[in-house]
mmCIF file of C-alpha atoms in Angstrom:
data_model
loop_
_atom_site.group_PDB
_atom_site.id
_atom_site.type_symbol
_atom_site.label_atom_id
_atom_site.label_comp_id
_atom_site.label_asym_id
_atom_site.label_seq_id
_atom_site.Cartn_x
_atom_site.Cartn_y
_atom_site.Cartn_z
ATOM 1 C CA UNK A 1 -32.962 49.487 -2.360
ATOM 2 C CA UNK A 2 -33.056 52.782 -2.618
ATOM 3 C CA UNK A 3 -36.083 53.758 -0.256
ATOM 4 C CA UNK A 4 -34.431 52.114 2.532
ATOM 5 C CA UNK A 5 -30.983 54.143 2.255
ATOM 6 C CA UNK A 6 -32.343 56.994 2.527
ATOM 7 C CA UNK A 7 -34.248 55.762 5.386
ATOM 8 C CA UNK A 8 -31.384 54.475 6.854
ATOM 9 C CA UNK A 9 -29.507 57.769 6.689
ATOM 10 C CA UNK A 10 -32.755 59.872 7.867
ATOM 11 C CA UNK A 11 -32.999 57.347 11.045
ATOM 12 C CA UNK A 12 -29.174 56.982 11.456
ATOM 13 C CA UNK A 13 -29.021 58.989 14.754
ATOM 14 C CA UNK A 14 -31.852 57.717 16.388
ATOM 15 C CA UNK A 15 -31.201 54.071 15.657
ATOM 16 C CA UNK A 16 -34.856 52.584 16.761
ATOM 17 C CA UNK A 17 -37.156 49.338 16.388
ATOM 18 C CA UNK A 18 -39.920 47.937 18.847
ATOM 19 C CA UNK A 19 -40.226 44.474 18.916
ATOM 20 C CA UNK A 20 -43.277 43.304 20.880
ATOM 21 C CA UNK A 21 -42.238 39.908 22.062
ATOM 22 C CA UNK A 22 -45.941 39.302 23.522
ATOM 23 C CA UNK A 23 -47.323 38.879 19.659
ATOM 24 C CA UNK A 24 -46.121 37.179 16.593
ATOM 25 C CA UNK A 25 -43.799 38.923 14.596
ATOM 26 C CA UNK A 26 -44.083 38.461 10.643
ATOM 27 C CA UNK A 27 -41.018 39.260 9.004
ATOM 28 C CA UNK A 28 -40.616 42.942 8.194
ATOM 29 C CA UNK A 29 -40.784 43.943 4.442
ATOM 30 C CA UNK A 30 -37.218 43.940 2.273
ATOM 31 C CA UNK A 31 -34.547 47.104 3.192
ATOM 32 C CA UNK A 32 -36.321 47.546 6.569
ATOM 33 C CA UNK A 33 -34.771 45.297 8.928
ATOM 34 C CA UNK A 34 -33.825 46.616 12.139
ATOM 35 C CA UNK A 35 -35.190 50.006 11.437
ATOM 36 C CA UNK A 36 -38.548 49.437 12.089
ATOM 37 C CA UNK A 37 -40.996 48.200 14.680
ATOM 38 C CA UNK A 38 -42.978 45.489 13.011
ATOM 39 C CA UNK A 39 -45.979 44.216 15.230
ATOM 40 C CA UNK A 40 -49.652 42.872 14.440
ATOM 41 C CA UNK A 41 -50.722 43.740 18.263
ATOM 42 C CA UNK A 42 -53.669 45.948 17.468
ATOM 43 C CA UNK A 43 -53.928 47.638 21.359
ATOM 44 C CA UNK A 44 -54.053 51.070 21.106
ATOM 45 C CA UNK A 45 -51.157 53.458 21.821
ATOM 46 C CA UNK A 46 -51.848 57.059 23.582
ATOM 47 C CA UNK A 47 -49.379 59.508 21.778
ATOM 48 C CA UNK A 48 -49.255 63.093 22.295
ATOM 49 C CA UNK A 49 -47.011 65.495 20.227
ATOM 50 C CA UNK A 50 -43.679 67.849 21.670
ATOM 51 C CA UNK A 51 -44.764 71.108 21.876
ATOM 52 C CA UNK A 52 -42.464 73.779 20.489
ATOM 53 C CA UNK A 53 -43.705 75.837 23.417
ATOM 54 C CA UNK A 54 -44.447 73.540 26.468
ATOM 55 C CA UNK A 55 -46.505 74.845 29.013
ATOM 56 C CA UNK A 56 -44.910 73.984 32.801
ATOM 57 C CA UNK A 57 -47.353 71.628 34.269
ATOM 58 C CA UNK A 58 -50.476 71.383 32.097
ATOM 59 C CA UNK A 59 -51.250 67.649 31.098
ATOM 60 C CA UNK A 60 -52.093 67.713 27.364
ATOM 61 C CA UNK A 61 -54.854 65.092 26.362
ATOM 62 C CA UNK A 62 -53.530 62.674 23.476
ATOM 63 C CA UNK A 63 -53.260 63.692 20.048
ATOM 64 C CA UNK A 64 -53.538 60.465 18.261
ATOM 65 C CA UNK A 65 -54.999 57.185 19.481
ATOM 66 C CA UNK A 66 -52.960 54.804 17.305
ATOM 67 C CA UNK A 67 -52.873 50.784 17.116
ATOM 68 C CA UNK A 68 -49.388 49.374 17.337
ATOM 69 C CA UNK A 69 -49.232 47.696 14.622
ATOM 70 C CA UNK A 70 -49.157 51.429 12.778
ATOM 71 C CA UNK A 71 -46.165 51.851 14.161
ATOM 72 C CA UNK A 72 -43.008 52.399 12.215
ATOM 73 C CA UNK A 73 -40.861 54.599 14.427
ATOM 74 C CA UNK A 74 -42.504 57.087 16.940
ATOM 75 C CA UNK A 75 -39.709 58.828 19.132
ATOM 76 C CA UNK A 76 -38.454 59.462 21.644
ATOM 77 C CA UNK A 77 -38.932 55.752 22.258
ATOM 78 C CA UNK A 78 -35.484 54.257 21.357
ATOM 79 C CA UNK A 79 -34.446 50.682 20.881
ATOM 80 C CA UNK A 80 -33.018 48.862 22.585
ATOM 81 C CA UNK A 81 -35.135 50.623 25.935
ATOM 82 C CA UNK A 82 -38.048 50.224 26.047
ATOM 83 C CA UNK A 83 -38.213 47.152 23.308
ATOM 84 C CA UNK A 84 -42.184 47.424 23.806
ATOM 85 C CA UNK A 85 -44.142 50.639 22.499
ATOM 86 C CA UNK A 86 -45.797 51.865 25.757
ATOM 87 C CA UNK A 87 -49.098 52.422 26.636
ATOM 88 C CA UNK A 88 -48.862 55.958 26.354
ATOM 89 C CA UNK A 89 -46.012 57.848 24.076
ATOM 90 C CA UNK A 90 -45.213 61.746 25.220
ATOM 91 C CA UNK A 91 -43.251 64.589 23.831
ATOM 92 C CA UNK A 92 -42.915 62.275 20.385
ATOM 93 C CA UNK A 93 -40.896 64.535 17.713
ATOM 94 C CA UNK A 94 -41.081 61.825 14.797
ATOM 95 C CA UNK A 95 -44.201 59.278 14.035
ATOM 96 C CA UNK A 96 -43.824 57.207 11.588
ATOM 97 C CA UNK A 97 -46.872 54.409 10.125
ATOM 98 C CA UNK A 98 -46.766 52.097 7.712
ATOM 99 C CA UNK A 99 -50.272 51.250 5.921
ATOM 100 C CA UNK A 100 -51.464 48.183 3.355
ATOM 101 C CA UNK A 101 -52.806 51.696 1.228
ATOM 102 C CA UNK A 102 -55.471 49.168 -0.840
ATOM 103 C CA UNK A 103 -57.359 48.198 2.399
ATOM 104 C CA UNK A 104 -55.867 50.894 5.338
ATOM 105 C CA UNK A 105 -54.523 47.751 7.362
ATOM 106 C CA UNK A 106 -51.793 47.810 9.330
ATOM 107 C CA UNK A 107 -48.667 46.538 6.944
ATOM 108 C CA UNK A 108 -48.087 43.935 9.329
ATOM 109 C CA UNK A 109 -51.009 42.373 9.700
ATOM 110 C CA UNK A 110 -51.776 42.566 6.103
ATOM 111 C CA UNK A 111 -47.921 41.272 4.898
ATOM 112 C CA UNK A 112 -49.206 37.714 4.245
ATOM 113 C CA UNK A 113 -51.763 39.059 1.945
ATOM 114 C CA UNK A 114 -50.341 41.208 -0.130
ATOM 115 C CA UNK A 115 -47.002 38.776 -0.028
ATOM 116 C CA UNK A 116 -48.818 36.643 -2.670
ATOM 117 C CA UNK A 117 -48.347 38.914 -5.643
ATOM 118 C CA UNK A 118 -44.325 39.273 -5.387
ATOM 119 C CA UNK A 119 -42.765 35.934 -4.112
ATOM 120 C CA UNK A 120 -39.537 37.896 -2.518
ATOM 121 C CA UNK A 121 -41.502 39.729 -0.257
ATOM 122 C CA UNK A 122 -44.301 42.526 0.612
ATOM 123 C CA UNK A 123 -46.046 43.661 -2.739
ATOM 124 C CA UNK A 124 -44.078 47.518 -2.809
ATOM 125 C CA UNK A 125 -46.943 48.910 -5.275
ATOM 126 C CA UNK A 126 -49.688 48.010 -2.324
ATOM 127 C CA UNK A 127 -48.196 49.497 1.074
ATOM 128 C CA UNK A 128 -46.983 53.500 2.076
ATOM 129 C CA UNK A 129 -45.019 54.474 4.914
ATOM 130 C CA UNK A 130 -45.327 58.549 6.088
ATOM 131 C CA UNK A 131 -44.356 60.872 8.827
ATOM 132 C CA UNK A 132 -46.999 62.536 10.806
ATOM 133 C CA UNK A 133 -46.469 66.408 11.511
ATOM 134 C CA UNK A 134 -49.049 67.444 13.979
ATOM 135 C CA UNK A 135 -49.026 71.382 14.137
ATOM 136 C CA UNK A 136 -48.123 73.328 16.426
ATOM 137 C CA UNK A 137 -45.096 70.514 16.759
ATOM 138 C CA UNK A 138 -43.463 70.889 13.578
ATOM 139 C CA UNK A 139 -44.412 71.514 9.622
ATOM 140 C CA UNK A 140 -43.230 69.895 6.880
ATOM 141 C CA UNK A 141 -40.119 71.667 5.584
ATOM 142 C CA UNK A 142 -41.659 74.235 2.491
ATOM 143 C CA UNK A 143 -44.443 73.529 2.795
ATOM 144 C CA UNK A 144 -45.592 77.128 2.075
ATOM 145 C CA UNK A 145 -44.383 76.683 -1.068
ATOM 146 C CA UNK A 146 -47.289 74.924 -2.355
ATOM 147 C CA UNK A 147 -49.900 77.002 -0.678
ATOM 148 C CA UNK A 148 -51.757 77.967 -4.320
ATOM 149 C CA UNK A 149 -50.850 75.108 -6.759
ATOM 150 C CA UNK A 150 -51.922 75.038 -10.197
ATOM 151 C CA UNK A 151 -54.759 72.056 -10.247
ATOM 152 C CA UNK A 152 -53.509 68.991 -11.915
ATOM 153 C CA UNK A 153 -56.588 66.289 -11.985
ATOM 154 C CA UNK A 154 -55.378 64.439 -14.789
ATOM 155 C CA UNK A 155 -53.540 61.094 -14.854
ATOM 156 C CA UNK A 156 -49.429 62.026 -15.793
ATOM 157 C CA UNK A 157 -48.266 61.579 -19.282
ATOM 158 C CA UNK A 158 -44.754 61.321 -20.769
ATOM 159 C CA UNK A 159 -43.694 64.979 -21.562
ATOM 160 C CA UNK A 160 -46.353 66.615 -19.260
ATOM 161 C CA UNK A 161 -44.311 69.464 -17.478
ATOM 162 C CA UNK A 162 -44.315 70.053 -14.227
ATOM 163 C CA UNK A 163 -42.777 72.737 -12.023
ATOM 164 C CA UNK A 164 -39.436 74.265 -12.433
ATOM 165 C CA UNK A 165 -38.187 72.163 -9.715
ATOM 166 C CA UNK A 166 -39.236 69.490 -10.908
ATOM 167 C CA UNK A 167 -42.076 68.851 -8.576
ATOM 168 C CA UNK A 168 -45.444 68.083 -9.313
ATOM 169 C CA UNK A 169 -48.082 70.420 -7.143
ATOM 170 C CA UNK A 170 -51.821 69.377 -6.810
ATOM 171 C CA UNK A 171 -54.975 71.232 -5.348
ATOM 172 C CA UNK A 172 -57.686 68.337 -4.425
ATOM 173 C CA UNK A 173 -60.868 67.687 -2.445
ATOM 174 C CA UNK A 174 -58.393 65.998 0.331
ATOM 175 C CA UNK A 175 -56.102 69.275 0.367
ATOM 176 C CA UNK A 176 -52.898 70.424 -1.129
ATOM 177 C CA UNK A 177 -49.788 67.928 -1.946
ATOM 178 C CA UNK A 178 -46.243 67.567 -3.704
ATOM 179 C CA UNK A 179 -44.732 65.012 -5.563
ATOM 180 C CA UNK A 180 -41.156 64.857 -6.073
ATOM 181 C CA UNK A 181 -37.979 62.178 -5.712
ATOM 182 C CA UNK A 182 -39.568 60.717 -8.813
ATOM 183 C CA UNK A 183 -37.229 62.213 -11.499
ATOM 184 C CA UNK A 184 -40.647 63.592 -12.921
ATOM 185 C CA UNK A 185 -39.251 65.357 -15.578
ATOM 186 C CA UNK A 186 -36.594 63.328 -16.960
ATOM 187 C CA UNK A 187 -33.955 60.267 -15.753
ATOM 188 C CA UNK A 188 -35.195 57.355 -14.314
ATOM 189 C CA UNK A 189 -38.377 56.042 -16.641
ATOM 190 C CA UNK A 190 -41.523 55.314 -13.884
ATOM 191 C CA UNK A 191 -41.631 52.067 -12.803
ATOM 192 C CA UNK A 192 -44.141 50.726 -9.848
ATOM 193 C CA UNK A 193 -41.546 49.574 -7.168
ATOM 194 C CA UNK A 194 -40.323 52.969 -7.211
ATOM 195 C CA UNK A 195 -41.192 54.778 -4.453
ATOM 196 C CA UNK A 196 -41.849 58.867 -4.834
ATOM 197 C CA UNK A 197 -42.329 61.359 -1.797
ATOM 198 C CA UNK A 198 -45.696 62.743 -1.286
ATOM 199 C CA UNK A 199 -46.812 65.960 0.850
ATOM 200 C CA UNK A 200 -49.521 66.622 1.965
ATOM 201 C CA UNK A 201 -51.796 68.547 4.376
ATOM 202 C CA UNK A 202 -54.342 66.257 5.719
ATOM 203 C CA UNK A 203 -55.906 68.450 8.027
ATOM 204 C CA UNK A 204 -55.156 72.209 9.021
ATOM 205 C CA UNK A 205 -53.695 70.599 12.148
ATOM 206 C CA UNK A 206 -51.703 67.508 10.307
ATOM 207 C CA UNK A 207 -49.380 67.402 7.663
ATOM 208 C CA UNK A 208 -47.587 63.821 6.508
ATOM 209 C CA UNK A 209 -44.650 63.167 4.077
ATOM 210 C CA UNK A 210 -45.751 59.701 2.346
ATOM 211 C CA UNK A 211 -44.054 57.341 0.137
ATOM 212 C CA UNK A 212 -45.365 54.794 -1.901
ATOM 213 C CA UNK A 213 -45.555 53.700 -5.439
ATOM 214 C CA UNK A 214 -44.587 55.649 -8.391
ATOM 215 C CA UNK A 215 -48.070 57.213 -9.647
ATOM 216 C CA UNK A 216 -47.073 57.678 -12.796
ATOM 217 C CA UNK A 217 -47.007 53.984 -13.351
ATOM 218 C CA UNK A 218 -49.679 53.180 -11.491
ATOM 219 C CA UNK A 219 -52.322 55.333 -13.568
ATOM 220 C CA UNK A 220 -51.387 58.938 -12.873
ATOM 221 C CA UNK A 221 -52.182 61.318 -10.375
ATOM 222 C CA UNK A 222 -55.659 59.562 -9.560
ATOM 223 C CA UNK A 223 -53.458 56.691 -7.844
ATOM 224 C CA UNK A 224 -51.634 59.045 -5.321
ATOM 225 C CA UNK A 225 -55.664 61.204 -4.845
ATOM 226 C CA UNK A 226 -56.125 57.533 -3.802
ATOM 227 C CA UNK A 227 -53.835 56.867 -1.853
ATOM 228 C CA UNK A 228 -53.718 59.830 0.365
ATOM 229 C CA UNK A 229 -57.418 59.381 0.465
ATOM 230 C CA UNK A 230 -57.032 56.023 2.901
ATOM 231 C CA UNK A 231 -54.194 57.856 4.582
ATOM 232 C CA UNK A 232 -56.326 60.794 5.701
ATOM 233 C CA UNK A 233 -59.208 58.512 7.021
ATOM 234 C CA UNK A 234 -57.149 56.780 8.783
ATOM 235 C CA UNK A 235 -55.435 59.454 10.668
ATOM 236 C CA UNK A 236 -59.024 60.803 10.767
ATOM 237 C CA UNK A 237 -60.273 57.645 12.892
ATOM 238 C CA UNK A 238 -57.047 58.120 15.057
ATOM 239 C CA UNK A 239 -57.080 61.649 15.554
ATOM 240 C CA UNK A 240 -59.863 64.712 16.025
ATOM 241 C CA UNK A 241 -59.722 65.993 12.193
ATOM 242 C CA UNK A 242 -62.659 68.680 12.900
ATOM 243 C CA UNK A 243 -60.057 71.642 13.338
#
């Protein structure tokens, strides 16, 4: 699977999973394995950002309020120690969720559900995973780039161009975003269980990199507006997204 090598070889140096043993745990989708925390406990988890400038001393208030069963990764906090996500996570570099996108549920809790549509596991077309950047910690990579993109509202067609680069830039009511690792302008023909990469900027204080299903099988660019749609209000019930 091609998703989870190159999360394998993203995570390779920071080898972590969480494994609550105080709550079930459903089996984790295909290619994830040991790489991820997979838990349906719902308690909330306090986590608060590394600052690129620490102040000596000053207690910073939490970022993100965040059920556990969110959680994908969210370092520092390293398997095997602690094996349970603590109450309250500090100086984390690297969030990572994972999200049923067609209801916002935790992909955990909603696994048996969406399980019934593909008998050899989680439904890949129905659930995204994405880092959180939470400025002034870190941005995602280019991301100036994109600042003025071309607006794109219309589902993607075979032949439509895109950028020299070969990614896809979109202005939208739920801000600016990329598209690329889909071979968008030529190779491998769109397919749902394909995964692309998604950027966007949620908020003027958060940024995530998202992956889920290929939009341009899934009815164009209106799928991914729809997706990052249920993203951002999630992170907006989580988070202050007022500044």
């Amino acid at each position: 699977m091609k998703f989870a090598g190159a999360m394998t070889r993203v995570f390779t140096a920071c080898a972590i999973v969480f494994a609550l043993a105080s709550c079930e745990r459903p089996p984790a989708p295909r290619g994830q394995g040991l790489w991820s925390y997979w838990s349906t406990d719902m308690t909330p988890v306090k986590i608060t950002f590394k600052r690129m400038e620490p102040v000596p001393g000053v207690k910073l208030p939490p970022d993100m309020v965040i059920p556990r069963a969110y959680i994908k990764f969210a370092l520092p906090y390293k398997w095997p120690t602690p094996k349970t996500m603590p109450d309250v996570a500090t100086d984390v570099d690297a969030l990572v969720l994972f999200l049923a996108h067609d209801t916002g549920e935790p992909l955990a809790i909603a696994e048996r559900r969406i399980a019934n549509s593909d008998p050899d596991g989680v439904d890949r077309r129905l659930y995204a995973y994405f880092n959180v950047y939470y400025a002034p910690t870190k941005r995602e990579p280019g991301f100036t780039q994109y600042e003025k993109p071309p607006p794109r509202p219309e589902a993607w067609k075979p032949g439509m161009p895109v950028d020299e680069d070969g990614i896809v830039r979109v202005e939208s009511p739920n801000g600016l975003y990329k598209i690329s690792g889909c071979k968008v302008s030529g190779g491998e023909p769109p397919r749902p269980t394909l995964f692309c990469a998604y950027y966007a900027r949620i908020t003027p204080r958060i940024t995530v990199g998202a992956n889920f299903a290929d939009y341009r099988a899934m009815g164009g660019l209106p799928f991914a507006e729809r997706v990052l749609s249920v993203i951002k209000k999630k992170l907006c019930e989580f988070s202050d997204c007022s500044n």
